[in-house]
CSV table of C-alpha atoms and ligand atoms in Angstrom, one decimal:
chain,number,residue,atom,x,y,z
A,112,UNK,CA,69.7,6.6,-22.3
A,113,UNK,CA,69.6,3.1,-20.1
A,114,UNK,CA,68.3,0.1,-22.6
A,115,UNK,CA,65.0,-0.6,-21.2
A,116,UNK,CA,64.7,-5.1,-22.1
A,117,UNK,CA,61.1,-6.6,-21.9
A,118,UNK,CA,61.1,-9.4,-19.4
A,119,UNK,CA,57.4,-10.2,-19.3
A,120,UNK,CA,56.0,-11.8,-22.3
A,121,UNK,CA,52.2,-10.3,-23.0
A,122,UNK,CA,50.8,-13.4,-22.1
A,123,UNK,CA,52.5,-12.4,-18.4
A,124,UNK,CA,55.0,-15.2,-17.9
A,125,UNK,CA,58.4,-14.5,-17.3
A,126,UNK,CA,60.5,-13.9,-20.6
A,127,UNK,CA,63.4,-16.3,-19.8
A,128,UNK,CA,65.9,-15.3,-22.8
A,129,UNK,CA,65.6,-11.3,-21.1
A,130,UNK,CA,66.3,-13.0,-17.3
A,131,UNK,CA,69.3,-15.1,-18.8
A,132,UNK,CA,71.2,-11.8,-20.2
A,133,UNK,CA,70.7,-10.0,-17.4
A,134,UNK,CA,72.3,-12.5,-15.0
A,135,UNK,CA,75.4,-12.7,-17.2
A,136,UNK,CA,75.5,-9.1,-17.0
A,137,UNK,CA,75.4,-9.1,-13.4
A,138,UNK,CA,77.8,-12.3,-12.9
A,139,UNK,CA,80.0,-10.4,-15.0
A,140,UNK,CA,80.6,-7.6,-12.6
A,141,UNK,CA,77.9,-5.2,-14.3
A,142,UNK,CA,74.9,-3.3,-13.5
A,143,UNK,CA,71.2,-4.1,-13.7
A,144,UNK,CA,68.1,-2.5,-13.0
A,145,UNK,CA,65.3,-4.7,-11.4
A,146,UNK,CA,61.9,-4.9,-11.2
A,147,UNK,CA,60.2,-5.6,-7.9
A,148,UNK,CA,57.3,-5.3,-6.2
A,149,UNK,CA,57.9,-2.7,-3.8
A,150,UNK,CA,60.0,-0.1,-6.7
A,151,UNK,CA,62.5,-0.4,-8.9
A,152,UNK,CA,66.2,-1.5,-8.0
A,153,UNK,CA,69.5,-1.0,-9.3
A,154,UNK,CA,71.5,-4.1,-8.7
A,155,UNK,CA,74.9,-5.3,-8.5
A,156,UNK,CA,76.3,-8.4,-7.1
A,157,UNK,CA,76.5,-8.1,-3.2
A,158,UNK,CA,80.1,-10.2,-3.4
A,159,UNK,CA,82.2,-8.0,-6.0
A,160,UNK,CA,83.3,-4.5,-4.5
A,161,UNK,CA,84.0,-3.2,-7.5
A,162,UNK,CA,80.4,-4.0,-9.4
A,163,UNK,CA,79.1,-3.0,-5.7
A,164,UNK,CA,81.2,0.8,-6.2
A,165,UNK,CA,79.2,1.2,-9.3
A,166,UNK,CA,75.8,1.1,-7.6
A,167,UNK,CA,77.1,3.8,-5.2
A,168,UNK,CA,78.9,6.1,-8.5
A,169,UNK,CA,75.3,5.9,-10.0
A,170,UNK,CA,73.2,7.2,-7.8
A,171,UNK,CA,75.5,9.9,-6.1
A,172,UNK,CA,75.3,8.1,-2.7
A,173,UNK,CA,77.5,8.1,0.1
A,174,UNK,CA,79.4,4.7,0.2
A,175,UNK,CA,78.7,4.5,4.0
A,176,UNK,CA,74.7,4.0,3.6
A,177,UNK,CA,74.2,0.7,3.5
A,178,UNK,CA,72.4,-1.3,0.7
A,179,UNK,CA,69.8,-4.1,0.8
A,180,UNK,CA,71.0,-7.7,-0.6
A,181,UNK,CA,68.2,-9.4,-2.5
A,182,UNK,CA,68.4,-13.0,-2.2
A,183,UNK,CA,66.3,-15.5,-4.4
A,184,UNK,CA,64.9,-17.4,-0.4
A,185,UNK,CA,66.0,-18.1,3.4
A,186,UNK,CA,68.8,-20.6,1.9
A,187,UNK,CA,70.2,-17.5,0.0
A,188,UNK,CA,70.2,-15.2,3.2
A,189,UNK,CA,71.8,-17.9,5.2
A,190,UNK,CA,75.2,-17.3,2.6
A,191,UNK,CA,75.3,-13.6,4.3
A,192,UNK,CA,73.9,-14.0,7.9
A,193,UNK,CA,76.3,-14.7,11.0
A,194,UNK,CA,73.6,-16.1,12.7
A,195,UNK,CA,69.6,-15.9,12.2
A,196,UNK,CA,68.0,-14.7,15.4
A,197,UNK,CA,64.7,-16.0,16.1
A,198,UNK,CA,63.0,-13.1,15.3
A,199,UNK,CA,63.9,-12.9,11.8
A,200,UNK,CA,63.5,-16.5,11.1
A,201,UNK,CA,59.9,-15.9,11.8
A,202,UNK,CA,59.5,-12.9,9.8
A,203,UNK,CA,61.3,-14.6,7.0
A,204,UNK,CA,58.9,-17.7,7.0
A,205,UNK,CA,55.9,-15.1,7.1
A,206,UNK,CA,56.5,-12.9,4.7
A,207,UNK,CA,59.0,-13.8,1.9
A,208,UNK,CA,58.8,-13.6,-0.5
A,209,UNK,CA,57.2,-10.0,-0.1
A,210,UNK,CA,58.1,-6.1,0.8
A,211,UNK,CA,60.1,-6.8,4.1
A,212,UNK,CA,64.1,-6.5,4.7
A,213,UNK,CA,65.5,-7.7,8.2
A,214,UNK,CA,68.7,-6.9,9.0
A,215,UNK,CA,71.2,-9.5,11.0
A,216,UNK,CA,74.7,-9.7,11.6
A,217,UNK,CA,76.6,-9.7,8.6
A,218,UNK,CA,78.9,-12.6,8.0
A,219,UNK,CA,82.4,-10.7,8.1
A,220,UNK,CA,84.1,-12.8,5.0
A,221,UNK,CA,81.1,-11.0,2.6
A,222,UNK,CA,79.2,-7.8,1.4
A,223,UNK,CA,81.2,-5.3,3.3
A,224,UNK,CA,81.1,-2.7,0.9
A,225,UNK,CA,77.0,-3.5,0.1
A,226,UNK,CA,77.0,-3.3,3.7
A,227,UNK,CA,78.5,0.2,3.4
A,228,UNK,CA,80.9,-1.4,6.8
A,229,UNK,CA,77.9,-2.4,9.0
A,230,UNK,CA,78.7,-5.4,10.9
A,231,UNK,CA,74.8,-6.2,9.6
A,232,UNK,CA,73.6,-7.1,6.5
A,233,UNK,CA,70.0,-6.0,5.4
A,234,UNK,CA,68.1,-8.7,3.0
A,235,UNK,CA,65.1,-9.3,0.9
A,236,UNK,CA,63.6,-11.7,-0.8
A,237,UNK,CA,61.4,-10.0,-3.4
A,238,UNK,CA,58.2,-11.6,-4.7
A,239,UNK,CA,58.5,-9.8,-8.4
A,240,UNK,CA,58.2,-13.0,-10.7
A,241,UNK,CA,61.0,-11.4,-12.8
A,242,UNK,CA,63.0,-10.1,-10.0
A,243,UNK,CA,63.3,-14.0,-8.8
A,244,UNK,CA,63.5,-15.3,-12.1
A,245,UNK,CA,66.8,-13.2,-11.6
A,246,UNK,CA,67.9,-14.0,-8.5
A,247,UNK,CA,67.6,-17.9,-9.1
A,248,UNK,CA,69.4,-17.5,-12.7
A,249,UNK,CA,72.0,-15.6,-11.3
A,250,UNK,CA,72.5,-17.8,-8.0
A,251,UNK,CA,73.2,-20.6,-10.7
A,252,UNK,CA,75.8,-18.3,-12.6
A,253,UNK,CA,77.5,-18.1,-8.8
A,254,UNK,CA,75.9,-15.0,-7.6
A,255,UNK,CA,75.1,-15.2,-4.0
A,256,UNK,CA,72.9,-12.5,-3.9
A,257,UNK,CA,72.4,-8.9,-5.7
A,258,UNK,CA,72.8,-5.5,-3.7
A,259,UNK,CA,70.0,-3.1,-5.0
A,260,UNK,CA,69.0,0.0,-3.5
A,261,UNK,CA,65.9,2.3,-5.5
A,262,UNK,CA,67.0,2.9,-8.7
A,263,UNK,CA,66.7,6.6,-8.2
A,264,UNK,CA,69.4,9.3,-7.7
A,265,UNK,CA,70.3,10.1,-4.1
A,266,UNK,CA,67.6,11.7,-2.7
A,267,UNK,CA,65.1,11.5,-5.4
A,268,UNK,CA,61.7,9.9,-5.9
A,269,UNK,CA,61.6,6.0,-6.3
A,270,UNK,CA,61.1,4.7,-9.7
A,271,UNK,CA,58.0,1.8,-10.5
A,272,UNK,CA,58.3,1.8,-13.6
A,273,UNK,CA,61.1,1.1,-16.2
A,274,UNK,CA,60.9,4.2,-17.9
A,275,UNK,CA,61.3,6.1,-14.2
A,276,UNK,CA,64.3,4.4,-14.1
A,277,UNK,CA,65.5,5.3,-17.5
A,278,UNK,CA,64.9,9.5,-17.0
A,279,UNK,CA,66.8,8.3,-14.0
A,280,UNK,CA,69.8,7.5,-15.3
A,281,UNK,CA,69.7,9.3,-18.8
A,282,UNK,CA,73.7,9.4,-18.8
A,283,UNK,CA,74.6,5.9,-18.4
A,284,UNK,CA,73.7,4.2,-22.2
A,285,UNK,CA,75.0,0.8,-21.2
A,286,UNK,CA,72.7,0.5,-18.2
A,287,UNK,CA,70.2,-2.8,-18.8
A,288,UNK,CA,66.7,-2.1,-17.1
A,289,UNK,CA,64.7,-5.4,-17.4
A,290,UNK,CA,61.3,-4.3,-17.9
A,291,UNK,CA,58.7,-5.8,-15.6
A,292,UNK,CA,55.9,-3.9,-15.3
A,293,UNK,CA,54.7,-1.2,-12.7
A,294,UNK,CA,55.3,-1.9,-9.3
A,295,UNK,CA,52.3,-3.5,-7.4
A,296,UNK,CA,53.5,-2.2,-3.8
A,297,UNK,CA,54.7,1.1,-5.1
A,298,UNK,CA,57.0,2.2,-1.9
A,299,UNK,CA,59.6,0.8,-0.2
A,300,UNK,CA,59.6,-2.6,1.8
A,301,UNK,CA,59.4,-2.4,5.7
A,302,UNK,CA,62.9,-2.4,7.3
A,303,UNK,CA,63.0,-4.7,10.6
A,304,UNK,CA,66.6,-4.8,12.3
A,305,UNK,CA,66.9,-7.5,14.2
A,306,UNK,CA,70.6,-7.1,14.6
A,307,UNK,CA,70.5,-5.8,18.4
A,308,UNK,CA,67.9,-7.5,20.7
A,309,UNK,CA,63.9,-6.7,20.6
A,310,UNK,CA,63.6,-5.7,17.1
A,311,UNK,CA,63.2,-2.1,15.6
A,312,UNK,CA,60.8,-0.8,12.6
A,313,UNK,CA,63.7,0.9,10.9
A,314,UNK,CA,61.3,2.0,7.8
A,315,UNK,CA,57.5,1.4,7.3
A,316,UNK,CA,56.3,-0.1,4.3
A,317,UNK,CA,54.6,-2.7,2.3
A,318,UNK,CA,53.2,-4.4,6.0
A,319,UNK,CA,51.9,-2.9,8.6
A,320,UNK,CA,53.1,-2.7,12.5
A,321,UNK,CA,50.3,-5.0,13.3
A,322,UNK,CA,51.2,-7.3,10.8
A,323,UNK,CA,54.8,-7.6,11.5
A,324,UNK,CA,54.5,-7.7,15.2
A,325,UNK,CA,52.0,-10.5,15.3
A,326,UNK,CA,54.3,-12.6,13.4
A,327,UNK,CA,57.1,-11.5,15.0
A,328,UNK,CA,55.4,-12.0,18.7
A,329,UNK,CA,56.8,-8.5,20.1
A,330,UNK,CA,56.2,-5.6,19.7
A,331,UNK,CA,58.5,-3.1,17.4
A,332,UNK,CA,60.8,-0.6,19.2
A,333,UNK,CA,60.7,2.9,17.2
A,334,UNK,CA,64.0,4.0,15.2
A,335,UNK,CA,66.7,5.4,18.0
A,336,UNK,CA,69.4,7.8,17.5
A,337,UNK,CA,71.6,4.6,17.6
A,338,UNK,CA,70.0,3.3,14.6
A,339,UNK,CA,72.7,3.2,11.4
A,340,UNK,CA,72.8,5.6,8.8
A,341,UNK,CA,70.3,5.1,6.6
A,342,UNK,CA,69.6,6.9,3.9
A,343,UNK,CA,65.8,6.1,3.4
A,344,UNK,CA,65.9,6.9,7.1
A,345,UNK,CA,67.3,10.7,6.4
A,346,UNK,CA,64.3,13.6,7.1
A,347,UNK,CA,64.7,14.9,3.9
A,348,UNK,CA,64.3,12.2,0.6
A,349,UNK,CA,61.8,11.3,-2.2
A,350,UNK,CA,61.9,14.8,-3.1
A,351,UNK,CA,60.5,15.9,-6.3
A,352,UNK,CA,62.0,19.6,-7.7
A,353,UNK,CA,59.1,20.9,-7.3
A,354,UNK,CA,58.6,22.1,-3.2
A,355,UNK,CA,56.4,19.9,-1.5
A,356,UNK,CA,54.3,21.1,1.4
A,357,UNK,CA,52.0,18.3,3.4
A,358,UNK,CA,49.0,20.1,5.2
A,359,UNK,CA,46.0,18.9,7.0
A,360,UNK,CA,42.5,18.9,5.0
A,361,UNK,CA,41.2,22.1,6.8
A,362,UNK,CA,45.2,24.2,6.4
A,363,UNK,CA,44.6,23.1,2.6
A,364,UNK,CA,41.4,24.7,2.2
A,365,UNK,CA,42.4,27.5,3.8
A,366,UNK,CA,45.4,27.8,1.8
A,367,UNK,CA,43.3,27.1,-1.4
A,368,UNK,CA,41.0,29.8,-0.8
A,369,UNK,CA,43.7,32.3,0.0
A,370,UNK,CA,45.4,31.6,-2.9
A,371,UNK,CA,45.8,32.3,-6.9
A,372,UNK,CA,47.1,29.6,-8.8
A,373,UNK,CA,48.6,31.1,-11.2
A,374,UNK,CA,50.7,33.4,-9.1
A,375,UNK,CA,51.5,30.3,-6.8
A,376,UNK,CA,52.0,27.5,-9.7
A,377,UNK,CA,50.7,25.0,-7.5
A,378,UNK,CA,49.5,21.8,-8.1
A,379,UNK,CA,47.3,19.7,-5.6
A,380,UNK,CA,47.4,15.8,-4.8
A,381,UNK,CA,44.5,15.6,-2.0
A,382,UNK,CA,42.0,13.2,-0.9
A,383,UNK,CA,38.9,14.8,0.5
A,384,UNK,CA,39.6,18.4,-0.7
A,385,UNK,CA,38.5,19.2,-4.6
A,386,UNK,CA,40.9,21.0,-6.5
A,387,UNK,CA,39.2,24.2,-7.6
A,388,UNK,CA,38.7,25.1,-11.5
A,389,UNK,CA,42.2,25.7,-12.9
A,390,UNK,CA,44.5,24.1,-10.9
A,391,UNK,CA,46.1,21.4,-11.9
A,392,UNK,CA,45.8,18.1,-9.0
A,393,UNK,CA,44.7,14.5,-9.0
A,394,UNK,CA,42.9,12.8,-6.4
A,395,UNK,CA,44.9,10.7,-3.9
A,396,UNK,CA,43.2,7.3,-3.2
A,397,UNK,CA,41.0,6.5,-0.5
A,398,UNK,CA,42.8,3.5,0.7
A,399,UNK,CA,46.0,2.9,1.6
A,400,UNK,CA,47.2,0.2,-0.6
A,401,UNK,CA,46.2,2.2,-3.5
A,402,UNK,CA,47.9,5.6,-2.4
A,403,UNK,CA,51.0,3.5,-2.0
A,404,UNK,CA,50.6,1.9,-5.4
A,405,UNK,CA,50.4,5.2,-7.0
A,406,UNK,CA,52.3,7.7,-4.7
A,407,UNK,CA,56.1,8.4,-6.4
A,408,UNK,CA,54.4,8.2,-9.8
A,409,UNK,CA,51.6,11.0,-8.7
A,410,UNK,CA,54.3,12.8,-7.4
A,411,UNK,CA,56.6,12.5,-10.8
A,412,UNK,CA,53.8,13.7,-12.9
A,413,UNK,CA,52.6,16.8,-11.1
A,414,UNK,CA,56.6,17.5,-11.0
A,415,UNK,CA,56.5,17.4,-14.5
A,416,UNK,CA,53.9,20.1,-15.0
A,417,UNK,CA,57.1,22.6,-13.7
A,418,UNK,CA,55.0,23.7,-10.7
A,419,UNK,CA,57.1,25.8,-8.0
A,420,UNK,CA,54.9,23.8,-4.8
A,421,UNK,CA,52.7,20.8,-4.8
A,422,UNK,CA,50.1,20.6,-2.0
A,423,UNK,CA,49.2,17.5,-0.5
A,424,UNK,CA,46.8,16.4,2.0
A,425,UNK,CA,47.8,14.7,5.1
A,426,UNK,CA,47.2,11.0,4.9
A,427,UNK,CA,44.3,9.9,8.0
A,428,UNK,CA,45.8,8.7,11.3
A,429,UNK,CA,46.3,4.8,10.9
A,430,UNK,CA,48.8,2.1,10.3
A,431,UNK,CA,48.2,1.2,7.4
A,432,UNK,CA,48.5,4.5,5.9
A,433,UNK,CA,52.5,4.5,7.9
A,434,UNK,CA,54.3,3.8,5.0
A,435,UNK,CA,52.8,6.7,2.3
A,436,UNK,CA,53.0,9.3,5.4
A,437,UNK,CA,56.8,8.4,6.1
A,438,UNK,CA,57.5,9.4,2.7
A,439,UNK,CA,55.3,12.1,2.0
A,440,UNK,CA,56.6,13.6,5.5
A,441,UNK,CA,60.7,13.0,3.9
A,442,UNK,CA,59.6,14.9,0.7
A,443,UNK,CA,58.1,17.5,2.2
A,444,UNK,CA,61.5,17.9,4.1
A,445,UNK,CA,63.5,18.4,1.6
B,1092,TXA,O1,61.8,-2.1,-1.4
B,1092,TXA,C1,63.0,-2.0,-1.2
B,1092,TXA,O2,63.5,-2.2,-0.1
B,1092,TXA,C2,63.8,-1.5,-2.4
B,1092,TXA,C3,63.8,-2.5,-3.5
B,1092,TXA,C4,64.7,-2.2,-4.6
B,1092,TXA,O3,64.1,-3.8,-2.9
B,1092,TXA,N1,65.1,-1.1,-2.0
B,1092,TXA,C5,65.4,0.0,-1.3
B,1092,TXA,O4,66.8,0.2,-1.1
B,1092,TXA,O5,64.6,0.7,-0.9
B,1092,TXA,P1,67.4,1.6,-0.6
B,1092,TXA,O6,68.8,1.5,-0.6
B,1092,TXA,O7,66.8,2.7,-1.3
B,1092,TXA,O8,66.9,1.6,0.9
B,1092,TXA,C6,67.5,0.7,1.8
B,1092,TXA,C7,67.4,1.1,3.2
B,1092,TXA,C8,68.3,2.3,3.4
B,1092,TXA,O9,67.7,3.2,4.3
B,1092,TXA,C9,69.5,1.6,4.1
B,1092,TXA,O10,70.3,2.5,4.8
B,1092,TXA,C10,68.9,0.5,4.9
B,1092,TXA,O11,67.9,0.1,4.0
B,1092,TXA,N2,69.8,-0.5,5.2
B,1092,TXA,C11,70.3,-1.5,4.4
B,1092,TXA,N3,71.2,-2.3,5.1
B,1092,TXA,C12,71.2,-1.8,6.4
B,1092,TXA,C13,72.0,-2.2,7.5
B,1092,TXA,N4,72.8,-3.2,7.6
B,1092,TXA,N5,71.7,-1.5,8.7
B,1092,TXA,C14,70.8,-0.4,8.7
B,1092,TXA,N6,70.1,0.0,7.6
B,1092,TXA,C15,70.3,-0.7,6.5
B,1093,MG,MG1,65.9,4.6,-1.9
């Protein structure tokens, strides 16, 4: 079991004692779990390939999808960037720090591996208290910046809480998870690549399109074919073990009525559609923010009543509900 290390003292503030151990930890070529605002990463430091091969030996992923350096501000991001296009200067001065990654040529001499050999590098700024508490400590300990992807297995659902990441990672005892709370965002920050020309929405998140694009004063090309590999980008992720299947409120009554839970073992997570007497479900929030917040822990706890299928209702059309589509529509993939 991971050793889970309060870093918020109950009066909120950030528990410095907890930050400074787990900056040694990661100066020292070790692995840390992080809280942020978006979820829950598992960190490294972005310069050392070898602390960097343990990020990828953790979570089962191929070393060729590339991770996202978090960097404690723009100062920070200019240590990995070969140059700062416009574009992402703006978006940087916008919205960090906050749920957005842009990606920019990566300075060759750094980060290859946490680049998994992109000539780009993607980077954060996250506004967790703790998680830049971190980042600062850790900058002054000579840590330029901290690769961190979800600190889930490959292919699973994204932890926001410490304990998510724990279950997580169940056979690595000496993993340090600083402990900061449950996510506020609750999925993953908005990926803008601004690496080749008029920039592309690799990954919806935290912001919305309209949000990044009026700061960014164009608008956002879709994800191409040429896009890089990207594992938060594959069809099929953020599954749970149990089957999920994403229907439209009307397919879900229908489905509802022509079915017997028990035979099924289904469990429901829908919005305008009432679970009937006996089946287990929770109500999905009717705003967007709030179906975010709560999403990959709704989804972990109707997994954990050992259902075979959970049903969810189709998020409405509109941006702001991008983000909690794009993942329900990768778990339902799987
Ligand atoms: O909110 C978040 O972004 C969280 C927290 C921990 O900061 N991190 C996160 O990391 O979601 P991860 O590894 O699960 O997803 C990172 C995504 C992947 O799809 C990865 O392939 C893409 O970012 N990415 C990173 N660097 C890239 C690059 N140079 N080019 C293209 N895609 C990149
Ligand atoms: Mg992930």
């Amino acid at each position: 079991m991971a050793r889970i290390l309060p870093a918020l003292q109950p009066d909120g503030s950030v528990d410095a004692g907890a930050v400074r151990r787990a900056a040694e930890r990661l100066a020292a070529g070790a692995l840390v779990a992080l809280p942020t605002e978006t979820v829950y990463g598992l960190g490294a430091r972005a310069d050392d390939a070898a602390a960097v091969a343990q990020i990828f030996a953790a979570k089962g992923r191929p070393s060729d999808h590339p991770l996202i350096v978090h960097v404690a501000d723009a100062a920070g991001a200019a240590r990995f960037a070969a140059a700062m296009p416009p574009v992402a200067e703006r978006l940087i001065a916008a919205f960090w720090p906050g749920p957005l990654t842009v990606i920019v040529p990566r300075r060759p001499d750094i980060a290859a591996e946490a680049a998994g050999g992109q000539d780009s590098v993607g980077l954060r700024c996250p506004a967790h208290p703790v998680a830049l508490a971190l980042l600062r400590e850790a900058a002054a300990l000579g840590v330029p910046g901290v690769a961190a992807p979800s600190a889930n297995r490959f292919g699973r659902v994204s932890p926001t809480c410490a304990a998510h990441v724990a279950s997580e990672f169940e056979a690595q005892p000496d993993l340090l998870v600083l402990d900061g709370g449950y996510c506020e965002v609750g999925i993953e920050s908005a990926i803008v690549d601004c690496s080749r020309g008029q920039p592309v929405l690799l990954r919806p998140g935290g912001l919305t399109r309209e949000q990044i694009e009026a700061t960014a004063g164009e608008s956002l090309r879709e994800r191409d074919a040429a896009a890089p590999r990207a594992s938060g980008t594959l069809e099929a992720h953020y599954a749970p073990q149990a089957k999920v299947l994403l229907l439209e409120a009307e397919a879900l009554r229908r489905a509802l009525a022509g079915a017997s839970s028990s035979v099924h073992r289904v469990a429901l997570y829908s919005r305008t559609v009432a679970p009937p007497s006996g089946l287990p479900g929770r109500l999905m929030p009717d705003r967007a923010d709030a179906a975010a917040h709560e999403l990959f822990a709704a989804l972990r706890e109707l997994d954990a009543l050992g259902v075979a299928q959970i049903w969810v209702e189709a998020p409405p059309p509109g941006s702001d509900w991008d983000g909690v589509r794009d993942r329900l529509q990768r778990a339902a993939a799987a």
